[in-house]
Short mmCIF file of C-alpha atoms in Angstrom, two decimals:
data_model
loop_
_atom_site.label_atom_id
_atom_site.label_comp_id
_atom_site.label_asym_id
_atom_site.label_seq_id
_atom_site.Cartn_x
_atom_site.Cartn_y
_atom_site.Cartn_z
CA MET A 1 22.10 -55.86 10.29
CA PHE A 2 18.47 -55.84 9.20
CA LYS A 3 17.62 -53.65 12.19
CA HIS A 4 20.32 -51.18 11.14
CA LEU A 5 19.02 -51.12 7.55
CA ARG A 6 15.47 -50.58 8.79
CA GLN A 7 16.57 -47.65 10.96
CA THR A 8 18.48 -46.18 8.03
CA ALA A 9 15.44 -46.54 5.76
CA ILE A 10 13.23 -44.84 8.34
CA ALA A 11 15.74 -42.00 8.74
CA LEU A 12 16.01 -41.55 4.96
CA THR A 13 12.22 -41.56 4.60
CA ALA A 14 11.88 -38.93 7.33
CA LEU A 15 14.56 -36.82 5.66
CA MET A 16 12.81 -37.05 2.31
CA LEU A 17 9.47 -36.08 3.85
CA GLN A 18 11.08 -33.09 5.58
CA THR A 19 12.80 -32.08 2.33
CA PHE A 20 9.58 -32.19 0.32
CA ALA A 21 7.74 -30.40 3.13
CA ALA A 22 10.37 -27.67 2.96
CA ALA A 23 9.98 -27.48 -0.82
CA GLY A 24 6.21 -27.12 -0.41
CA TYR A 25 6.67 -24.39 2.20
CA TYR A 26 9.04 -22.38 0.01
CA SER A 27 6.76 -22.84 -2.99
CA TRP A 28 4.04 -21.08 -0.99
CA LYS A 29 6.28 -18.56 0.77
CA LEU A 30 8.60 -17.34 -1.97
CA PRO A 31 7.32 -14.66 -4.38
CA ASP A 32 6.56 -15.25 -8.05
CA SER A 33 8.73 -12.35 -9.23
CA TYR A 34 11.92 -10.54 -8.28
CA TYR A 35 13.76 -7.37 -9.19
CA ILE A 36 17.54 -7.66 -9.33
CA ALA A 37 20.24 -5.10 -10.09
CA SER A 38 21.46 -5.14 -13.69
CA GLY A 39 24.27 -7.64 -14.18
CA SER A 40 23.72 -9.43 -10.87
CA ASP A 41 22.34 -12.84 -9.93
CA LEU A 42 19.31 -13.64 -7.79
CA ARG A 43 20.23 -14.68 -4.27
CA VAL A 44 17.35 -15.96 -2.18
CA SER A 45 17.72 -15.64 1.59
CA SER A 46 16.44 -18.81 3.27
CA PHE A 47 17.29 -21.33 5.97
CA PHE A 48 17.98 -24.03 3.37
CA PRO A 49 20.05 -23.17 0.27
CA ILE A 50 17.97 -22.21 -2.77
CA THR A 51 19.46 -21.61 -6.20
CA ALA A 52 17.99 -19.81 -9.22
CA GLU A 53 18.58 -21.43 -12.60
CA ILE A 54 17.65 -19.33 -15.64
CA THR A 55 15.36 -21.36 -17.93
CA GLU A 56 14.07 -18.68 -20.30
CA GLU A 57 15.38 -15.23 -21.22
CA ASP A 58 13.99 -12.28 -23.16
CA SER A 59 16.28 -12.80 -26.13
CA LEU A 60 15.28 -9.56 -27.87
CA ALA A 61 16.10 -7.47 -24.79
CA ALA A 62 19.37 -9.35 -24.38
CA PHE A 63 20.24 -8.72 -28.03
CA TYR A 64 19.76 -4.99 -27.57
CA GLN A 65 21.50 -5.13 -24.17
CA ASP A 66 18.43 -3.71 -22.50
CA SER A 67 19.06 -3.27 -18.76
CA ASP A 68 15.36 -3.78 -17.99
CA ARG A 69 15.21 -7.31 -19.36
CA THR A 70 13.24 -10.17 -17.90
CA SER A 71 13.86 -13.87 -17.58
CA THR A 72 12.33 -16.92 -15.97
CA ALA A 73 14.24 -18.87 -13.35
CA SER A 74 13.64 -22.24 -11.75
CA LEU A 75 14.09 -21.99 -7.98
CA LYS A 76 15.56 -25.22 -6.63
CA LEU A 77 16.05 -26.46 -3.08
CA PHE A 78 19.67 -27.65 -2.57
CA GLY A 79 20.09 -26.90 -6.27
CA ILE A 80 18.21 -30.12 -7.08
CA ILE A 81 14.54 -30.14 -6.06
CA PRO A 82 12.36 -27.75 -8.16
CA ILE A 83 10.26 -25.40 -6.04
CA LYS A 84 8.67 -23.01 -8.49
CA ASN A 85 9.36 -20.74 -11.45
CA ALA A 86 9.85 -17.04 -10.82
CA GLU A 87 10.06 -14.03 -13.12
CA ILE A 88 13.26 -12.02 -12.76
CA GLN A 89 13.51 -8.47 -14.03
CA GLU A 90 16.86 -6.70 -14.21
CA ILE A 91 16.68 -2.97 -13.49
CA GLU A 92 19.07 -0.21 -12.59
CA THR A 93 18.87 0.12 -8.81
CA PRO A 94 16.64 3.13 -8.08
CA MET A 95 18.32 5.91 -6.09
CA LEU A 96 15.74 7.53 -3.82
CA ILE A 97 15.92 10.42 -1.38
CA PRO A 98 14.48 9.23 1.97
CA GLY A 99 11.66 11.32 3.42
CA GLY A 100 10.42 11.35 7.00
CA GLU A 101 8.73 14.74 6.74
CA PRO A 102 5.03 15.04 7.62
CA PHE A 103 2.76 16.19 4.84
CA GLY A 104 -0.87 17.16 4.54
CA ILE A 105 -3.24 15.42 2.17
CA ARG A 106 -6.14 17.17 0.46
CA LEU A 107 -8.21 14.97 -1.82
CA LYS A 108 -11.11 15.77 -4.08
CA MET A 109 -12.75 12.53 -5.15
CA ASP A 110 -13.33 11.43 -8.70
CA GLY A 111 -17.11 11.43 -8.22
CA VAL A 112 -18.85 11.09 -4.85
CA MET A 113 -18.83 8.07 -2.55
CA ILE A 114 -21.96 6.74 -0.89
CA VAL A 115 -21.23 6.40 2.83
CA ARG A 116 -24.70 5.29 3.91
CA LEU A 117 -28.27 4.96 2.70
CA GLY A 118 -31.14 6.97 4.14
CA ALA A 119 -34.93 6.85 4.02
CA ALA A 120 -37.34 9.47 2.69
CA ASP A 121 -40.78 9.97 4.20
CA THR A 122 -43.20 10.25 1.26
CA LYS A 123 -46.98 10.30 0.86
CA ASN A 124 -46.68 6.58 0.05
CA GLY A 125 -44.64 5.79 3.15
CA THR A 126 -40.92 5.47 3.88
CA VAL A 127 -38.76 4.60 0.86
CA CYS A 128 -35.10 4.55 -0.15
CA PRO A 129 -34.73 5.18 -3.90
CA ALA A 130 -31.00 4.34 -3.87
CA LYS A 131 -31.58 0.94 -2.29
CA GLU A 132 -34.38 0.18 -4.75
CA ALA A 133 -31.99 1.05 -7.59
CA GLY A 134 -29.41 -1.40 -6.26
CA LEU A 135 -26.91 1.14 -4.92
CA ARG A 136 -25.04 0.56 -1.68
CA ALA A 137 -22.43 2.09 0.62
CA GLY A 138 -19.01 2.28 -1.02
CA ASP A 139 -20.34 2.86 -4.54
CA ILE A 140 -18.86 5.88 -6.32
CA ILE A 141 -21.37 7.89 -8.34
CA GLU A 142 -19.89 9.48 -11.45
CA THR A 143 -22.85 10.73 -13.50
CA VAL A 144 -26.58 11.29 -12.97
CA GLY A 145 -28.74 11.74 -16.03
CA GLY A 146 -25.64 12.34 -18.14
CA TYR A 147 -24.29 15.10 -15.90
CA SER A 148 -20.89 14.65 -14.23
CA ILE A 149 -21.04 14.53 -10.44
CA THR A 150 -18.11 16.25 -8.72
CA SER A 151 -19.55 17.19 -5.33
CA ASN A 152 -22.39 16.67 -2.90
CA ASP A 153 -24.02 19.86 -4.20
CA SER A 154 -23.86 18.75 -7.85
CA LEU A 155 -25.51 15.45 -6.87
CA LYS A 156 -28.33 17.26 -5.07
CA ASP A 157 -28.83 19.58 -8.06
CA ALA A 158 -29.01 16.65 -10.51
CA ILE A 159 -31.52 14.73 -8.37
CA ARG A 160 -33.74 17.76 -7.84
CA ALA A 161 -33.59 18.73 -11.50
CA ALA A 162 -35.04 15.33 -12.43
CA GLU A 163 -38.24 16.29 -10.54
CA GLY A 164 -39.13 12.69 -9.86
CA ARG A 165 -38.30 11.35 -13.32
CA THR A 166 -36.23 8.18 -13.54
CA VAL A 167 -32.56 8.93 -14.26
CA GLU A 168 -29.64 6.78 -15.33
CA ILE A 169 -26.74 6.64 -12.85
CA GLU A 170 -23.23 5.61 -13.80
CA TYR A 171 -21.19 4.41 -10.85
CA THR A 172 -18.19 2.31 -9.88
CA ARG A 173 -18.21 -0.65 -7.49
CA ASP A 174 -14.98 -2.46 -6.63
CA GLY A 175 -13.33 -0.90 -9.69
CA GLU A 176 -16.08 -2.10 -12.06
CA GLU A 177 -18.20 0.38 -14.03
CA LYS A 178 -21.95 -0.12 -13.56
CA ILE A 179 -25.24 1.53 -14.53
CA CYS A 180 -28.59 1.63 -12.75
CA LEU A 181 -31.89 3.48 -12.97
CA LEU A 182 -33.06 5.54 -9.99
CA THR A 183 -36.38 7.27 -9.44
CA PRO A 184 -36.06 10.13 -6.90
CA ALA A 185 -38.71 10.35 -4.18
CA TYR A 186 -40.26 13.54 -2.84
CA SER A 187 -39.41 13.93 0.84
CA LEU A 188 -42.22 15.54 2.83
CA SER A 189 -39.85 16.58 5.63
CA ASP A 190 -37.19 18.10 3.34
CA CYS A 191 -39.68 19.42 0.76
CA CYS A 192 -37.54 18.26 -2.17
CA TYR A 193 -36.69 15.23 -4.27
CA THR A 194 -34.03 12.93 -2.84
CA ALA A 195 -32.10 9.76 -3.70
CA GLY A 196 -31.90 8.63 -0.07
CA ILE A 197 -28.11 8.64 0.24
CA TRP A 198 -25.36 10.34 2.20
CA VAL A 199 -22.17 10.94 0.23
CA ARG A 200 -18.60 12.19 0.69
CA ASP A 201 -16.76 14.19 -1.95
CA SER A 202 -13.43 15.09 -0.29
CA LEU A 203 -11.19 14.46 2.71
CA ALA A 204 -8.02 15.69 4.41
CA GLY A 205 -5.40 14.14 6.70
CA ILE A 206 -1.70 13.85 7.42
CA GLY A 207 0.93 11.22 6.73
CA THR A 208 4.69 10.85 6.30
CA MET A 209 6.69 11.14 3.09
CA THR A 210 8.59 7.95 2.22
CA PHE A 211 10.80 8.94 -0.70
CA TYR A 212 11.49 11.47 -3.41
CA ASP A 213 12.71 10.44 -6.84
CA ALA A 214 14.71 13.49 -7.89
CA SER A 215 15.20 12.17 -11.43
CA GLY A 216 11.49 12.38 -12.12
CA MET A 217 10.46 15.03 -9.58
CA THR A 218 8.08 12.51 -8.03
CA PHE A 219 7.32 11.29 -4.51
CA GLY A 220 5.62 8.47 -2.62
CA GLY A 221 4.17 8.38 0.88
CA LEU A 222 1.97 6.54 3.41
CA GLY A 223 2.67 3.00 2.19
CA HIS A 224 -1.02 2.12 2.35
CA PRO A 225 -4.15 3.40 0.63
CA ILE A 226 -6.28 6.28 1.86
CA CYS A 227 -9.63 4.65 2.54
CA ASP A 228 -13.00 6.07 3.46
CA SER A 229 -13.48 5.82 7.22
CA ASP A 230 -17.10 4.66 6.90
CA THR A 231 -16.90 2.18 4.04
CA GLY A 232 -13.23 1.14 3.98
CA VAL A 233 -13.15 1.71 0.21
CA CYS A 234 -9.99 3.12 -1.40
CA ILE A 235 -10.62 6.75 -2.36
CA PRO A 236 -10.30 7.50 -6.11
CA ILE A 237 -8.49 10.78 -6.69
CA GLY A 238 -10.10 13.44 -8.86
CA GLU A 239 -7.84 16.24 -7.64
CA GLY A 240 -5.31 16.13 -4.83
CA SER A 241 -2.47 18.07 -3.30
CA ALA A 242 0.27 17.53 -0.74
CA CYS A 243 1.17 20.42 1.53
CA PRO A 244 3.65 21.14 4.35
CA VAL A 245 2.61 20.23 7.91
CA THR A 246 3.94 21.17 11.33
CA ILE A 247 3.53 18.55 14.09
CA LYS A 248 2.08 20.35 17.10
CA ASP A 249 1.43 17.53 19.54
CA VAL A 250 1.42 13.75 20.00
CA VAL A 251 -1.33 11.63 21.50
CA LYS A 252 0.76 8.81 22.95
CA GLY A 253 -0.22 5.29 21.96
CA LYS A 254 -0.99 2.62 24.51
CA LYS A 255 -2.30 -0.92 24.49
CA GLY A 256 -5.76 -0.99 22.94
CA ASP A 257 -5.67 2.71 22.04
CA PRO A 258 -3.52 3.79 19.07
CA GLY A 259 -2.00 7.24 19.39
CA MET A 260 -1.70 9.90 16.72
CA LEU A 261 0.33 12.85 15.51
CA GLU A 262 -1.55 16.15 15.64
CA GLY A 263 -0.43 18.58 12.97
CA ALA A 264 -1.38 21.86 11.37
CA PHE A 265 -1.36 22.54 7.64
CA GLN A 266 1.07 25.35 6.80
CA ASN A 267 -0.19 28.28 4.76
CA GLU A 268 2.52 27.86 2.18
CA ASN A 269 2.76 26.66 -1.40
CA ASP A 270 1.81 23.03 -1.96
CA LEU A 271 4.60 20.47 -2.10
CA GLY A 272 3.02 19.00 -5.19
CA SER A 273 -0.01 17.33 -6.72
CA LEU A 274 -1.32 13.88 -5.80
CA LEU A 275 -1.87 11.73 -8.87
CA CYS A 276 -2.61 8.30 -7.49
CA ASN A 277 -3.98 6.61 -4.39
CA ASN A 278 -3.56 2.84 -4.56
CA ARG A 279 -2.97 -0.15 -2.31
CA CYS A 280 0.70 0.78 -1.75
CA GLY A 281 0.33 4.47 -0.91
CA VAL A 282 -0.12 7.89 -2.45
CA PHE A 283 2.09 9.14 -5.27
CA GLY A 284 2.49 12.46 -6.96
CA LYS A 285 4.55 15.10 -8.70
CA LEU A 286 6.62 17.72 -6.89
CA SER A 287 5.97 21.37 -7.67
CA SER A 288 9.55 22.32 -6.77
CA SER A 289 12.89 20.55 -6.33
CA ALA A 290 13.27 17.62 -3.94
CA PRO A 291 14.99 18.16 -0.56
CA GLN A 292 18.76 18.39 -0.80
CA LYS A 293 19.56 15.10 0.92
CA GLU A 294 21.78 12.20 -0.04
CA PRO A 295 19.86 9.60 -2.09
CA LEU A 296 20.02 5.96 -1.02
CA PRO A 297 19.78 2.81 -3.13
CA MET A 298 16.46 1.00 -2.89
CA ALA A 299 16.78 -2.45 -1.34
CA PHE A 300 15.26 -5.35 -3.24
CA LYS A 301 13.10 -7.58 -1.06
CA GLN A 302 15.58 -10.48 -1.13
CA GLU A 303 18.23 -8.16 0.37
CA ILE A 304 16.23 -7.34 3.52
CA LYS A 305 17.15 -9.30 6.65
CA PRO A 306 15.69 -9.58 10.15
CA GLY A 307 17.73 -7.41 12.45
CA LYS A 308 18.59 -3.84 13.35
CA ALA A 309 17.30 -0.95 11.25
CA GLU A 310 16.18 2.66 11.58
CA ILE A 311 13.07 4.64 10.76
CA ILE A 312 12.89 8.33 9.90
CA CYS A 313 9.92 10.30 11.19
CA THR A 314 8.89 13.66 12.61
CA VAL A 315 7.24 13.82 16.03
CA ASN A 316 7.76 17.53 16.69
CA GLY A 317 7.81 20.50 14.32
CA THR A 318 8.96 19.79 10.77
CA GLU A 319 12.41 18.21 11.10
CA PRO A 320 12.64 14.40 10.81
CA ALA A 321 14.94 12.31 13.00
CA TYR A 322 16.33 8.76 12.96
CA TYR A 323 15.11 6.19 15.50
CA SER A 324 16.23 2.60 16.17
CA VAL A 325 13.97 -0.32 15.29
CA GLU A 326 14.24 -4.06 14.78
CA ILE A 327 12.90 -5.88 11.73
CA GLU A 328 11.50 -9.00 13.40
CA GLU A 329 9.82 -10.85 10.54
CA ILE A 330 9.79 -10.66 6.75
CA ASP A 331 7.15 -12.00 4.36
CA PRO A 332 8.64 -11.95 0.84
CA SER A 333 5.59 -13.62 -0.71
CA GLY A 334 3.76 -10.32 -1.09
CA SER A 335 0.43 -11.87 -0.13
CA ASP A 336 -0.41 -8.50 1.42
CA ASN A 337 1.46 -5.71 -0.31
CA THR A 338 1.33 -3.40 2.71
CA LYS A 339 2.30 -5.92 5.41
CA ASN A 340 5.66 -7.30 4.31
CA MET A 341 7.58 -6.80 7.57
CA ILE A 342 6.97 -6.70 11.30
CA ILE A 343 8.82 -3.77 12.83
CA HIS A 344 9.58 -3.36 16.53
CA VAL A 345 10.44 0.11 17.84
CA THR A 346 13.37 -0.18 20.25
CA ASP A 347 14.38 3.48 20.51
CA LYS A 348 13.75 4.69 24.07
CA ALA A 349 13.34 8.33 23.03
CA LEU A 350 10.64 7.49 20.48
CA ILE A 351 8.82 5.18 22.89
CA GLU A 352 8.91 7.89 25.54
CA SER A 353 7.57 10.46 23.08
CA THR A 354 4.91 8.48 21.19
CA GLY A 355 4.63 5.05 22.80
CA GLY A 356 5.92 3.57 19.54
CA ILE A 357 4.08 3.75 16.22
CA VAL A 358 1.15 6.16 16.00
CA GLN A 359 -1.26 7.32 13.31
CA GLY A 360 0.42 9.88 11.09
CA MET A 361 3.70 7.96 11.04
CA SER A 362 2.53 5.83 8.11
CA GLY A 363 5.10 6.21 5.36
CA SER A 364 8.08 6.68 7.70
CA PRO A 365 11.09 5.33 5.76
CA VAL A 366 12.84 2.19 7.03
CA ILE A 367 16.63 2.15 6.51
CA GLN A 368 18.85 -0.92 6.80
CA ASN A 369 22.51 -1.29 5.80
CA GLY A 370 22.49 2.05 4.02
CA LYS A 371 19.51 1.16 1.83
CA LEU A 372 15.87 2.27 1.76
CA VAL A 373 14.04 -0.97 2.48
CA GLY A 374 10.47 0.18 3.07
CA ALA A 375 8.05 2.19 5.16
CA VAL A 376 5.96 1.87 8.31
CA THR A 377 2.29 1.22 7.48
CA HIS A 378 0.30 -0.01 10.49
CA VAL A 379 0.50 -0.23 14.28
CA PHE A 380 -0.50 -3.26 16.35
CA VAL A 381 -3.38 -2.09 18.54
CA ASP A 382 -2.35 -4.38 21.40
CA ASP A 383 1.32 -3.36 21.22
CA PRO A 384 2.09 0.14 19.87
CA THR A 385 5.84 -0.61 19.82
CA ARG A 386 5.19 -3.03 16.94
CA GLY A 387 3.61 -2.67 13.55
CA TYR A 388 3.76 -3.61 9.89
CA GLY A 389 5.96 -2.24 7.13
CA ILE A 390 5.83 -2.38 3.35
CA PHE A 391 8.74 -3.10 1.02
CA CYS A 392 9.97 0.01 -0.76
CA GLU A 393 10.09 -2.18 -3.87
CA ASN A 394 6.30 -2.53 -3.76
CA MET A 395 5.77 1.20 -3.35
CA TYR A 396 8.17 1.96 -6.18
CA LYS A 397 6.52 -0.58 -8.47
CA TYR A 398 2.95 0.58 -7.78
CA GLY A 399 3.86 4.26 -7.84
CA SER A 400 6.14 4.50 -10.86
CA ALA A 401 3.34 3.71 -13.31
CA TYR A 402 1.37 6.73 -12.12
CA SER A 403 3.89 9.32 -11.01
CA GLY A 404 6.65 8.85 -13.55
#
């Protein structure tokens, strides 16, 4: 009898440890906030049952029957063991027109970005005024001596106009405004004053449109930020435009060597203006009506399941097509807002054409169960048939504040 009781106690202890381990795992894995459709309840997809118990509600919004009201819910394992609190916001399910079309990106920076420091040969030896002033690669120069800097030429003019006098420089580093003092040096080889920096003031590239919001004449694409190739810093937009692109060729991806779409900008009117470049993509305003396609409801992250799905992309010309994929893994925690899903291309035609996911396909919409769930963002270098995807919910959230 005592042996049986001991075995039962051990089994119960093991069960309790596993239960609390599961609670700890879900506390780390589950997100801190959710969108849900107005009038619905939160349903969390998980191996063990998890319930959401409302503990606090925005009473003022409820009084006015505001559809965009928020509440706090206690997430509980088996409906008993508290895991964490999560914010729940009720919204009308966004209806978005899926993209898949390639588009060209022309960006004029808000200031100029330092891509590397250089040295000037002076009568006193080799010096780098920018380094002495505390500047470094990735910094974005906005003003020099009180004059706005909008291009490489305007920076050169401001430095030369100082004629060796110390000037105040306003710049941004990691989103923080800073000021420094820089004394230009006279370069004997260039016969002019210099700051000892190389900068970039614009860039161009291609990507794929993810969605159009016809109600606000807005759009979102890429699903990841446009970053400087030398510094990795997210490019701040001063001016930007999106334009039509025709895909001319494909460099097929293979293990260790990502492929790419090769396209040509069309000499037509711009699709619209780019207003924002942030961690979840590029967003802007259309200059004409959105494509006449059937809008789809946006999937909330808790609705997305591992399994069959489709992506929409263009690998030839201008017309997008649907291709089969598998959503293999989902990370609802949002620890990386651009890497929420692992997507595996299973469509033989797409693999034959591109090898899988290639550069230029970023932003390709992901469709599952008749809903727009997200977009392709990255390719795995060692396996071009696999890559990451972002939740459409994240793109919509980060884009609506700028392009609405």
